[in-house]
XYZ file of C-alpha atoms in Angstrom:
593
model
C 19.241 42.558 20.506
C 20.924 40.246 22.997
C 17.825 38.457 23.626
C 17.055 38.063 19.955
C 20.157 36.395 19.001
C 19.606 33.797 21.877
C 16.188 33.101 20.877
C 17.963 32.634 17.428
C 20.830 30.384 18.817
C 18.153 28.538 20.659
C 15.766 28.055 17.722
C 18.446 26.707 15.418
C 20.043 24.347 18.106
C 16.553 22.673 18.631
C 16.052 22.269 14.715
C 19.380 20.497 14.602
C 18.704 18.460 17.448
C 15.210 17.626 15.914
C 17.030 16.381 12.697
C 19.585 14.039 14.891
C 16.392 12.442 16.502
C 14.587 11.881 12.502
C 17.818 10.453 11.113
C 18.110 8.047 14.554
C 14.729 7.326 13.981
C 15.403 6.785 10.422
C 18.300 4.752 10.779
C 16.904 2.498 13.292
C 14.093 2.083 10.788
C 16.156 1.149 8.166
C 17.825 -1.979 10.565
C 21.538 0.013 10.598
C 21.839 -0.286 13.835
C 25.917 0.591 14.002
C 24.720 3.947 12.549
C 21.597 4.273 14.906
C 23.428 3.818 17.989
C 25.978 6.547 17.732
C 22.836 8.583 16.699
C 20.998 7.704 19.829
C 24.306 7.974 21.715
C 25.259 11.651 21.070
C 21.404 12.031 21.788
C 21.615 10.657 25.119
C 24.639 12.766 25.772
C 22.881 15.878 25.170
C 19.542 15.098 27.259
C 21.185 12.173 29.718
C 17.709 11.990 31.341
C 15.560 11.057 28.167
C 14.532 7.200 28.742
C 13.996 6.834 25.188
C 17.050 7.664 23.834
C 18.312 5.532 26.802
C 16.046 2.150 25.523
C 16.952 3.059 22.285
C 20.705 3.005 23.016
C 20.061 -0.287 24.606
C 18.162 -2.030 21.948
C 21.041 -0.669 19.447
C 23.453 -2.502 21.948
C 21.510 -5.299 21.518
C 20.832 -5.805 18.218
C 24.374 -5.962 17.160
C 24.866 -8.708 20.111
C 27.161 -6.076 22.262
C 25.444 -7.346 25.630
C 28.338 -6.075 27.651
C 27.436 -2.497 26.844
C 23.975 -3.199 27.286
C 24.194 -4.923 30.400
C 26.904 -1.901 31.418
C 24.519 1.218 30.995
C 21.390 -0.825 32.431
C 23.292 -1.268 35.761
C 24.379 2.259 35.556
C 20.860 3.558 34.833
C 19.353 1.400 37.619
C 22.430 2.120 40.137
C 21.034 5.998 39.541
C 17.695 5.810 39.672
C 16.557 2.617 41.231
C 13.986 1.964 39.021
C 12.103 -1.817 38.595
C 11.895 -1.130 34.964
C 15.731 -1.593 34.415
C 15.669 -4.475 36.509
C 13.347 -5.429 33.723
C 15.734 -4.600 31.194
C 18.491 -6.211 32.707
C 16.736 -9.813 32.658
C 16.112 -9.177 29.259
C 19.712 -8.662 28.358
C 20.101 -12.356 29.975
C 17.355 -13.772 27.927
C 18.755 -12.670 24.803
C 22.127 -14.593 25.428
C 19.515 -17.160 26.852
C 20.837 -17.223 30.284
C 17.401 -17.949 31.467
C 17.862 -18.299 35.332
C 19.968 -14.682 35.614
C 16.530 -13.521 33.341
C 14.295 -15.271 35.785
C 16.190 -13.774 38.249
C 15.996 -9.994 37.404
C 12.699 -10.413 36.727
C 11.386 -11.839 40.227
C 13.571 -8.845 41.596
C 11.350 -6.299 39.732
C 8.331 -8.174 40.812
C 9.511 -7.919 44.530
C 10.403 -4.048 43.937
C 6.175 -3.707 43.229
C 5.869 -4.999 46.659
C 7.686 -2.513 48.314
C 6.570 0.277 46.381
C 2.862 -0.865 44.320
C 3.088 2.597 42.251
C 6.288 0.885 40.697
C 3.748 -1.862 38.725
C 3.059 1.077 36.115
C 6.710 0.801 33.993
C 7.109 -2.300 35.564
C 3.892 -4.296 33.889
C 4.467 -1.729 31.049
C 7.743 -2.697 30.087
C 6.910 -6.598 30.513
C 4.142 -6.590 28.066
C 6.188 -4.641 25.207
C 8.890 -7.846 25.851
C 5.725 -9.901 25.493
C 6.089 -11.554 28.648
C 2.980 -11.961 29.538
C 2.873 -14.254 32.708
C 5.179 -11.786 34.196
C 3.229 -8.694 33.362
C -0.185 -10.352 34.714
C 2.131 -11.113 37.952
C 2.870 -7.748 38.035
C -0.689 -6.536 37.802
C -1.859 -9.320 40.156
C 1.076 -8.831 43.251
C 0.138 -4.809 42.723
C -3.681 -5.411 43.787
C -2.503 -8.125 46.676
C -0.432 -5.590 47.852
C -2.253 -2.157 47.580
C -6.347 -3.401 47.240
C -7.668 -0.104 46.265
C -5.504 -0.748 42.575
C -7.538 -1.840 39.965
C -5.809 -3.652 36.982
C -8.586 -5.944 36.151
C -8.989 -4.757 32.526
C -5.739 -5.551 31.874
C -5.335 -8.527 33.570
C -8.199 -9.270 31.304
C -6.969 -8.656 28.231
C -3.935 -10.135 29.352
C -5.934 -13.503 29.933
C -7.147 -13.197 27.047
C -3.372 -12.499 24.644
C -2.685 -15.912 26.566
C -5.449 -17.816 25.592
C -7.160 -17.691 28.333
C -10.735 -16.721 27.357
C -13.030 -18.190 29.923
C -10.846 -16.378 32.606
C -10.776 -13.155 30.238
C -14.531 -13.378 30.060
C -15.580 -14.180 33.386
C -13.048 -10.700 34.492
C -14.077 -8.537 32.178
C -17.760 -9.353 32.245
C -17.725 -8.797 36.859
C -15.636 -5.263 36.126
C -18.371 -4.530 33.683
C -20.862 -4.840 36.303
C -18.860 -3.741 39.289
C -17.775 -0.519 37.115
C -20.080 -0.085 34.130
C -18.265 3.293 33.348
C -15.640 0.814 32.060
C -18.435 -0.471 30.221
C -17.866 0.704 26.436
C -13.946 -0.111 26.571
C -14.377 -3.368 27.847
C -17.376 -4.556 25.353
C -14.884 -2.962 22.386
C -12.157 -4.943 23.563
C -14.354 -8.236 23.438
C -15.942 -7.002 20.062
C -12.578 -6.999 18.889
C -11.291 -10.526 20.120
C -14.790 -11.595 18.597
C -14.478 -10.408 14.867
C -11.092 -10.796 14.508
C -9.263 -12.458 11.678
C -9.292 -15.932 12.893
C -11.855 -18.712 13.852
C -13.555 -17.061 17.073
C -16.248 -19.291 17.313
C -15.156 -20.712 20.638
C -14.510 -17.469 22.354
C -18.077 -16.019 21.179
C -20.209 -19.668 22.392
C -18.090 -19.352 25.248
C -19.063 -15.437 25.391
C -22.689 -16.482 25.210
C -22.959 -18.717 27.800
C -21.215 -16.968 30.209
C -24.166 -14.004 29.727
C -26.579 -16.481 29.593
C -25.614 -17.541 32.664
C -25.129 -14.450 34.041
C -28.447 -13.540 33.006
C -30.116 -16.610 34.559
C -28.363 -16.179 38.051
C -29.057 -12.564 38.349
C -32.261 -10.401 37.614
C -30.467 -7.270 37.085
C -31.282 -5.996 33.758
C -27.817 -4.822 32.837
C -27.111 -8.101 32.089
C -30.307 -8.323 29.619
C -28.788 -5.061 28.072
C -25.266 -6.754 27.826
C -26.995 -10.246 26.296
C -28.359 -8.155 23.582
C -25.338 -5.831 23.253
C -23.722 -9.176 21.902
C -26.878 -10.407 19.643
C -26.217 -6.881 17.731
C -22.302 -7.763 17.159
C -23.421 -11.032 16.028
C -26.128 -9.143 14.044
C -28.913 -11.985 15.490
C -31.314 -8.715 16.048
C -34.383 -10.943 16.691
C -32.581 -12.402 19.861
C -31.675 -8.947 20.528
C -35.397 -7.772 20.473
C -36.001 -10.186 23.275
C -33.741 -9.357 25.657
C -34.716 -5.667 24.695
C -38.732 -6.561 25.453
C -37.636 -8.045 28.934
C -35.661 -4.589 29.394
C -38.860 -3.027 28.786
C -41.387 -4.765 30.463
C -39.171 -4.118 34.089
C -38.162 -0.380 32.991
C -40.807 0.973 30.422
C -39.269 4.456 31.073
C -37.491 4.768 27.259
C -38.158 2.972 24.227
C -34.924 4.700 22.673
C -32.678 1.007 22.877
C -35.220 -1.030 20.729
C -35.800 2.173 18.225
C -31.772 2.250 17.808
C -32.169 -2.162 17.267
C -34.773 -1.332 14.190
C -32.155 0.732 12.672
C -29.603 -1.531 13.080
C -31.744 -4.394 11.877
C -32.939 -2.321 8.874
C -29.249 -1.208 8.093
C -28.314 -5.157 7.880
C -31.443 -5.860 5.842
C -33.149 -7.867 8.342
C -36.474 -6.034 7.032
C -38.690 -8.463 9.189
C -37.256 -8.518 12.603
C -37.304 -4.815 12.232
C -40.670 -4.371 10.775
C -41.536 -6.708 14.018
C -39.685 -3.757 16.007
C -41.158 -1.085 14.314
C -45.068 -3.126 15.259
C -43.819 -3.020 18.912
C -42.811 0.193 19.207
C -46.533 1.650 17.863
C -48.036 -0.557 20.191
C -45.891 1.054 23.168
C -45.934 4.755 22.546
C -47.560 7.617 22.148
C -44.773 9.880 21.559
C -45.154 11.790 18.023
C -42.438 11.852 16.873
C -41.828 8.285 17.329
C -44.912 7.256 16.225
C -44.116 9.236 12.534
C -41.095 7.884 12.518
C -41.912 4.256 12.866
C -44.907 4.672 10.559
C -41.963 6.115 8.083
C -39.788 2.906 8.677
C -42.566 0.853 8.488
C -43.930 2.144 4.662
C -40.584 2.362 2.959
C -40.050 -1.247 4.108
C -43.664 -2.384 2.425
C -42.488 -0.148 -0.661
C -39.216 -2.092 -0.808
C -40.671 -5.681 -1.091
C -44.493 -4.630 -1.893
C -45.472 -5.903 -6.094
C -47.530 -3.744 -8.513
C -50.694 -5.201 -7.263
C -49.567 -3.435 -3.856
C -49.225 0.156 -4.846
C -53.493 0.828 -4.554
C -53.186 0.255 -0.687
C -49.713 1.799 0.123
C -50.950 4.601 -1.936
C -53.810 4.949 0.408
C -52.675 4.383 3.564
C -49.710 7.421 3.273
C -52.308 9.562 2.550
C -54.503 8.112 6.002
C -51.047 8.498 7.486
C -50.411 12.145 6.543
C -54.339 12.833 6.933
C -53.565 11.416 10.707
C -50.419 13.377 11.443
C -50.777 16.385 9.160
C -48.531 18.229 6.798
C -45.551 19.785 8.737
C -42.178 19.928 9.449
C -42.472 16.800 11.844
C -43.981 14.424 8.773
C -41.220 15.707 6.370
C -40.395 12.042 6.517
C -43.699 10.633 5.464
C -44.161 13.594 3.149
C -40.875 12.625 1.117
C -41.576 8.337 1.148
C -45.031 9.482 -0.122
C -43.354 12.110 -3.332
C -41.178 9.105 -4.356
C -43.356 6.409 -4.576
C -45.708 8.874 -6.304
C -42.957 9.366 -9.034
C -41.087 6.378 -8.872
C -43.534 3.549 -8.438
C -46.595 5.099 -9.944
C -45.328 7.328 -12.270
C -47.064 10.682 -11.311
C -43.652 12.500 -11.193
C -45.815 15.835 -11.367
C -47.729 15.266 -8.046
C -44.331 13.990 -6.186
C -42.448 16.790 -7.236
C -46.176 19.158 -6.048
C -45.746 17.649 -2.418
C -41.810 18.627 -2.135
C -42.334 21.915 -3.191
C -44.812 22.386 -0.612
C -42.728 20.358 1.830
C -40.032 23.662 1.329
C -42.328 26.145 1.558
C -42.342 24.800 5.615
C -40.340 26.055 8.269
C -37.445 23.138 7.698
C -33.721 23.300 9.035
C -30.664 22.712 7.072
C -31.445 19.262 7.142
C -34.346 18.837 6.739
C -34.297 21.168 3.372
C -31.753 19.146 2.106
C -33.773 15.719 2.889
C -36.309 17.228 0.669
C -33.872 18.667 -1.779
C -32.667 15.326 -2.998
C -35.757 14.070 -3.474
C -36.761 16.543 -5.867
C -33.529 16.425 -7.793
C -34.316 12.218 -8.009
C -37.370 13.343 -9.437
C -35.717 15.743 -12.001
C -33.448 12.853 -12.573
C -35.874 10.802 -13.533
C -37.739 13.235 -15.487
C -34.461 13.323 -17.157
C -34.425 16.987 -16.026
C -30.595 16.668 -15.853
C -29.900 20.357 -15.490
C -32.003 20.956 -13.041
C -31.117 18.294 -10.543
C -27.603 18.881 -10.832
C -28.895 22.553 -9.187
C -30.187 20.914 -5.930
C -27.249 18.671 -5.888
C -24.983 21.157 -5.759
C -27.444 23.494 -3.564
C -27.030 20.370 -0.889
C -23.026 19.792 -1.446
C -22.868 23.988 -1.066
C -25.587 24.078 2.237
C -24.010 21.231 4.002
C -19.942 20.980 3.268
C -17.956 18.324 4.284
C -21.296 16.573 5.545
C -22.223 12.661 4.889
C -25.731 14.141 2.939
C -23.332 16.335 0.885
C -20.842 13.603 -0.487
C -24.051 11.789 -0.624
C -25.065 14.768 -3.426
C -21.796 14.321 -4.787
C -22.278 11.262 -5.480
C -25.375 11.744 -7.282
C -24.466 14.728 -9.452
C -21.783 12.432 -11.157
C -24.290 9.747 -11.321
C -26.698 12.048 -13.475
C -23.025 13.128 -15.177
C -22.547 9.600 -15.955
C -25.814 8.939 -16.638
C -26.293 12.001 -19.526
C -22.678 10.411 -21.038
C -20.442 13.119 -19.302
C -18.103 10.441 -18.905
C -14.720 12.891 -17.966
C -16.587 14.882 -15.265
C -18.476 12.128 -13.549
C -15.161 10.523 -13.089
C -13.409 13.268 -11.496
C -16.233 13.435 -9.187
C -16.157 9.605 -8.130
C -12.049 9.505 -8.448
C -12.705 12.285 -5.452
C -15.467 10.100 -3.324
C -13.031 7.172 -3.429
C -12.366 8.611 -0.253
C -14.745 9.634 1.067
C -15.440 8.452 4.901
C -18.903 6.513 4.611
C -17.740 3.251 3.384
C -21.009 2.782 1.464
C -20.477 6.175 -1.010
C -16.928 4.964 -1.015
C -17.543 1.481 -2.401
C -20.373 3.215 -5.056
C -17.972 6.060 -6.418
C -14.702 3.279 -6.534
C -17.001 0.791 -8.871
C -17.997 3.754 -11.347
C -14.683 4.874 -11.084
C -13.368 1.487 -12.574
C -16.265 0.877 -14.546
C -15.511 3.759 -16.479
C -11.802 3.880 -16.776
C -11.828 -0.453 -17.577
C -13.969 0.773 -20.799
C -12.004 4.213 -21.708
C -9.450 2.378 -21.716
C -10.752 -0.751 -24.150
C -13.281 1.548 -26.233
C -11.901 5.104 -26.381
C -15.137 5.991 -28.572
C -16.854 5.129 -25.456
C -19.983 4.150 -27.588
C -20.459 0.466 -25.694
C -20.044 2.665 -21.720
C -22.817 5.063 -23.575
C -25.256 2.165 -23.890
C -24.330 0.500 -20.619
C -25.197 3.868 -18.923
C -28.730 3.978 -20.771
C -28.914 0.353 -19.324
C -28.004 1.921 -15.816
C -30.373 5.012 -15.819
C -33.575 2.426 -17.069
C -32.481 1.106 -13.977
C -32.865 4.474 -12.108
C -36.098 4.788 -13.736
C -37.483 1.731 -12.545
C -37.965 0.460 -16.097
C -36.691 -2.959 -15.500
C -37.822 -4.938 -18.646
C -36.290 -1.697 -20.838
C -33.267 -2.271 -19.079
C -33.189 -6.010 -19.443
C -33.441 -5.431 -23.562
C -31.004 -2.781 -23.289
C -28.123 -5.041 -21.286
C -29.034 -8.176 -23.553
C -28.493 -5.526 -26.476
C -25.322 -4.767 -25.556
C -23.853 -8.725 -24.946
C -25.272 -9.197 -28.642
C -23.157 -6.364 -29.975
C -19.979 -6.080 -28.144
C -19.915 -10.166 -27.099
C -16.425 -10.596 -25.696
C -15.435 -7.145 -25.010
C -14.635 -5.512 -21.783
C -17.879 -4.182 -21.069
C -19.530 -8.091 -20.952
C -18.847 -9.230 -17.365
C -20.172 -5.878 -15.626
C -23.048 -6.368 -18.059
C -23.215 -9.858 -17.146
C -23.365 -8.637 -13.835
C -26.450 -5.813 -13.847
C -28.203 -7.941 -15.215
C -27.672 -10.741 -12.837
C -29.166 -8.070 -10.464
C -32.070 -7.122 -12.456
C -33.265 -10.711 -12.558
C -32.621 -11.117 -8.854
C -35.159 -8.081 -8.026
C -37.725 -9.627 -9.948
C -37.214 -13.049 -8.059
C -36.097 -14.782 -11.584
C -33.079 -16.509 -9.762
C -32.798 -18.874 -12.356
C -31.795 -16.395 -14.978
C -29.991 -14.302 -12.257
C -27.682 -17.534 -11.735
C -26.772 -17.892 -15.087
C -25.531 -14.254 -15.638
C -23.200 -14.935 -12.643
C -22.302 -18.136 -14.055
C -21.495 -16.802 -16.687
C -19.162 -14.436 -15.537
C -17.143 -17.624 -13.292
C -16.567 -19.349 -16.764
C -15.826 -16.731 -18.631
C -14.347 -13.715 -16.609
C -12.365 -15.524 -13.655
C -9.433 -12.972 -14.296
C -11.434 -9.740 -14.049
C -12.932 -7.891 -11.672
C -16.164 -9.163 -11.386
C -15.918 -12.604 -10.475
C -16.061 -12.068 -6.349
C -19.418 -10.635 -6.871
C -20.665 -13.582 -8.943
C -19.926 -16.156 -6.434
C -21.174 -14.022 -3.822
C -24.226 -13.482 -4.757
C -25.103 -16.932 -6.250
C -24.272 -18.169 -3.147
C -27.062 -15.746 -1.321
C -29.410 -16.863 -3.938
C -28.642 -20.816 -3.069
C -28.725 -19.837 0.829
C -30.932 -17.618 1.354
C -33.872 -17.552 -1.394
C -33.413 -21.551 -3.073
C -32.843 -22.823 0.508
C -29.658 -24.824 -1.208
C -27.093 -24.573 1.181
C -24.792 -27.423 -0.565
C -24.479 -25.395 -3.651
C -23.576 -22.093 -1.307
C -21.253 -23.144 0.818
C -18.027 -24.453 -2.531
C -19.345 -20.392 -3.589
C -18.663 -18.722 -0.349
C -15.264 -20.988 0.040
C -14.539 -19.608 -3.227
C -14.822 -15.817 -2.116
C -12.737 -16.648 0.944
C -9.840 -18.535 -0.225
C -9.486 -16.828 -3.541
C -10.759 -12.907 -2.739
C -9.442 -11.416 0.363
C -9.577 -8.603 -0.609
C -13.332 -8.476 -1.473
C -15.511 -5.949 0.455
C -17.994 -9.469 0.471
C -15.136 -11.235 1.821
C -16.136 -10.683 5.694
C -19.967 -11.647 4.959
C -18.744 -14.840 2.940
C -16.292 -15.879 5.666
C -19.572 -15.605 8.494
C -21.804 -17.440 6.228
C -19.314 -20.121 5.413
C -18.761 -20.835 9.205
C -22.288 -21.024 9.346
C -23.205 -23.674 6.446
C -20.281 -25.649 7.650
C -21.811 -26.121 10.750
C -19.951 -24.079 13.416
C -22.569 -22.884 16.285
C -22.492 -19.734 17.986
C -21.443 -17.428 15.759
């Protein structure tokens, strides 16, 4: 019994002393200092050792100006413990009554205290770079490795080069500890990625980033610096620059092809279709590996599908079936088997014989994954069959065989689709409120626009009779019925002209016209909406993607670049905002990006 009431005495003295340290915390928060400090006080005085409570004391002390105190319990702290940190601390206290040579002082003494003992450089350098003295924490770092050579601070000497605007020293560090310890490797290159795609204008640091590993490159053979040349062509996403420095990789070590399959996905993932179809060419040329060779061939037809015309579909038809003739039906070609079902049923129209293959495709010895992969294409084909029932079955077989997977929110997402798309306006948009959050950006982006899409026209329309049509318009779309879906959209800006449903309409069909290469028309949708809708919701993704139609199909890079400005200066908070600040930079003539 004894026991048990000092277990209870115990327990309920560390809750209380939890809740001093939250309402400290929360008081310091909150800028009352007075009332922080006697918080942080009694906390000291029950655990006298705790350097936080200590620091926090301090900065208490100094926040209301009382730099006698301060001063006071830093001498007594240091007089204790003899520790450079408070030596630290004390030249702070100067600094903030700007006594700058007693600062100065203090702070050469900590400096000297890393000479006598080097281990001391740890809360020493520490404690200079939360002050943001920088100078003085890279002298720390630096006197450390004079004094004790086997230290190695260079990363953060590095980064600390690089806080002070030093970049060509930051570079030149980080990229000879790359080399000399490439287990450091992936932090150091994560570090750089970050200084290159951060907020501001890093076009010096990434030309001066190039040339250095050009350089580098050019001095010495070794092919880590070939690898490190096209680490930064991917960051920059130049994945044709990237493929060379990948094929000089190659030629010297011919051992693994896995690199330049990884670049074609990357390159295929940022839509640069023909440096990775270019990729793809190499990498049959080079191997004899199955299941790279399927997988390439895979790559390789869905991009043909993607750009190929109706005059195409005779020879794509044919050469899946030489393809799957060459390989054979099984478990390995599940990939080729699935491109083949849906451009059976979605580009020919023989939904019968697509759905025939996938059927077959299950009756294999698949995993999870694989079932699911084949799955979803049958429910697209129910889909478009209009089948709605029955796809929302494999959708939810997926979401129920794969939880909390990226192919199961991926289901998700395509059960409230077919919801949305059969008018079950109130269920699809509890399913896409959910996959707001969900963590692959892309399914994120999707569910958040049918979210609003939705709700913008409950709201305006509760008969819901002009979102009905609009979602006809959508699931033509899904069909692949593009000229149905143009007469439906223009249908619906004749009969509900100035009503919130226009500018979305505005906008689909912008995008309609775009995939059949009608820019023209395309550009005055969008144009429309920038006259008409520059309040709403739309009008980021209007002058975005006129100004990829002037840059990158009309080859009119004057009319692009006032467009991308436009996104930049006016739409931060656009998920184009990032590509439109790159492009931009690039129009207006800044090299190296």
């Amino acid at each position: 019994m004894k026991n048990i009431l000092m277990y209870i005495v115990l327990l309920c003295s560390g809750f209380a002393f939890g809740q001093n340290e939250q309402l400290a915390q929360y008081y310091y928060d909150k800028g009352d200092f007075d009332k922080a400090k006697i918080s942080y006080e009694e906390l000291l005085r029950a655990a006298p050792s705790n350097t936080q409570y200590f620091l926090r004391t301090v900065d208490c002390y100094q926040q209301l100006q009382q730099f006698a105190n301060a001063e006071k319990a830093i001498q007594e702290r240091y007089n204790r413990y003899k520790q450079g940190v408070f030596l630290v601390e004390l030249g702070y206290n100067f600094q903030l009554q700007k006594n700058d040579s007693k600062a100065k002082n203090y702070y050469e003494q900590a400096i000297e205290k890393i000479k006598v003992n080097p281990n001391d450089v740890y809360g020493i350098a520490s404690s200079f770079e939360k002050k943001v003295l920088l100078e003085y924490a890279l002298k720390a770092y630096q006197t450390a490795m004079q004094v004790q050579p086997n230290f190695n601070f260079n990363f953060q000497i590095g980064m600390l080069y690089g806080q002070l605007g030093k970049t060509d020293l930051m570079i030149d560090l980080l990229l000879t500890e790359s080399f000399t310890n490439p287990q450091n490797t992936n932090l150091i290159q994560t570090q750089l990625s970050r200084f290159m795609n951060g907020e501001t204008d890093n076009t010096a640091f990434k030309d001066a980033m190039r040339k250095a590993l050009i350089l580098r490159t050019q001095k010495d053979q070794d092919v880590f610096w070939n690898h490190y040349l096209s680490w930064f062509y991917v960051q920059q996403k130049e994945f044709g620059k990237a493929f060379i420095q990948e094929k000089a990789i190659y030629k010297r070590e011919p051992e693994s092809l896995m690199s330049i399959v990884n670049l074609s996905q990357f390159a295929m993932n940022e839509g640069d279709n023909d440096t990775a179809e270019e990729i793809l060419n190499f990498i049959l040329q080079n191997t004899k590996d199955l299941g790279l060779l399927i997988q390439s061939n895979a790559y390789l037809m869905q991009i043909k599908i993607d750009k190929a015309q109706e005059k195409d579909y005779p020879a794509i038809d044919q050469e899946l079936k030489q393809l799957l003739a060459t390989y054979e039906i099984s478990p390995f070609t599940l990939s080729l088997q699935i491109i083949q079902a849906h451009f059976l049923a979605f580009n020919l129209k023989k939904t019968e014989e697509g759905k025939a293959i996938i059927k077959k495709a299950l009756e294999l010895n698949l995993n999870e994954y694989q079932k699911a992969d084949a799955k979803m294409e049958l429910a697209d084909i129910l889909l478009l069959e209009e089948k709605y029932n029955q796809a929302l079955i494999y959708y939810s077989q997926i979401q129920l065989d794969l939880k909390n997977d990226v192919m199961a929110h991926e289901a998700s997402l395509k059960a409230a689709k077919t919801s949305y798309y059969k008018g079950d306006f109130e269920w699809a948009n509890k399913q896409f409120k959910e996959l707001k959050a969900a963590n692959t950006q892309l399914i994120a982006n999707d569910a958040l626009e049918y979210f609003l899409l939705i709700n913008d026209n409950t709201a305006a329309d509760s008969t819901q009779v002009a979102l009905k049509a609009f979602a006809k318009g959508d699931f033509l779309i899904y069909q692949n019925k593009k000229q149905e879906a143009i007469a439906q959209f223009q249908n619906i800006l004749k009969t509900y002209k100035g009503q919130e449903i226009e500018a979305v309409t505005l906008l689909r069909l912008g995008k309609v016209y775009e995939s059949q290469k009608d820019f023209a028309s395309a550009l005055s949708q969008y144009q429309q909406i920038i006259d008409n809708h520059s309040d709403g919701i739309y009008v980021d993704e209007a002058l975005f993607f006129s100004a990829e139609i002037y840059n990158d199909e009309l080859k009119d890079p004057e009319k692009a670049k006032p467009l991308y400005e436009k996104v930049i200066f006016n739409h931060q908070d656009s998920i184009y905002f990032v590509d439109a600040r790159k492009k931009y930079r690039e129009l207006r003539g800044d090299r190296n990006l």
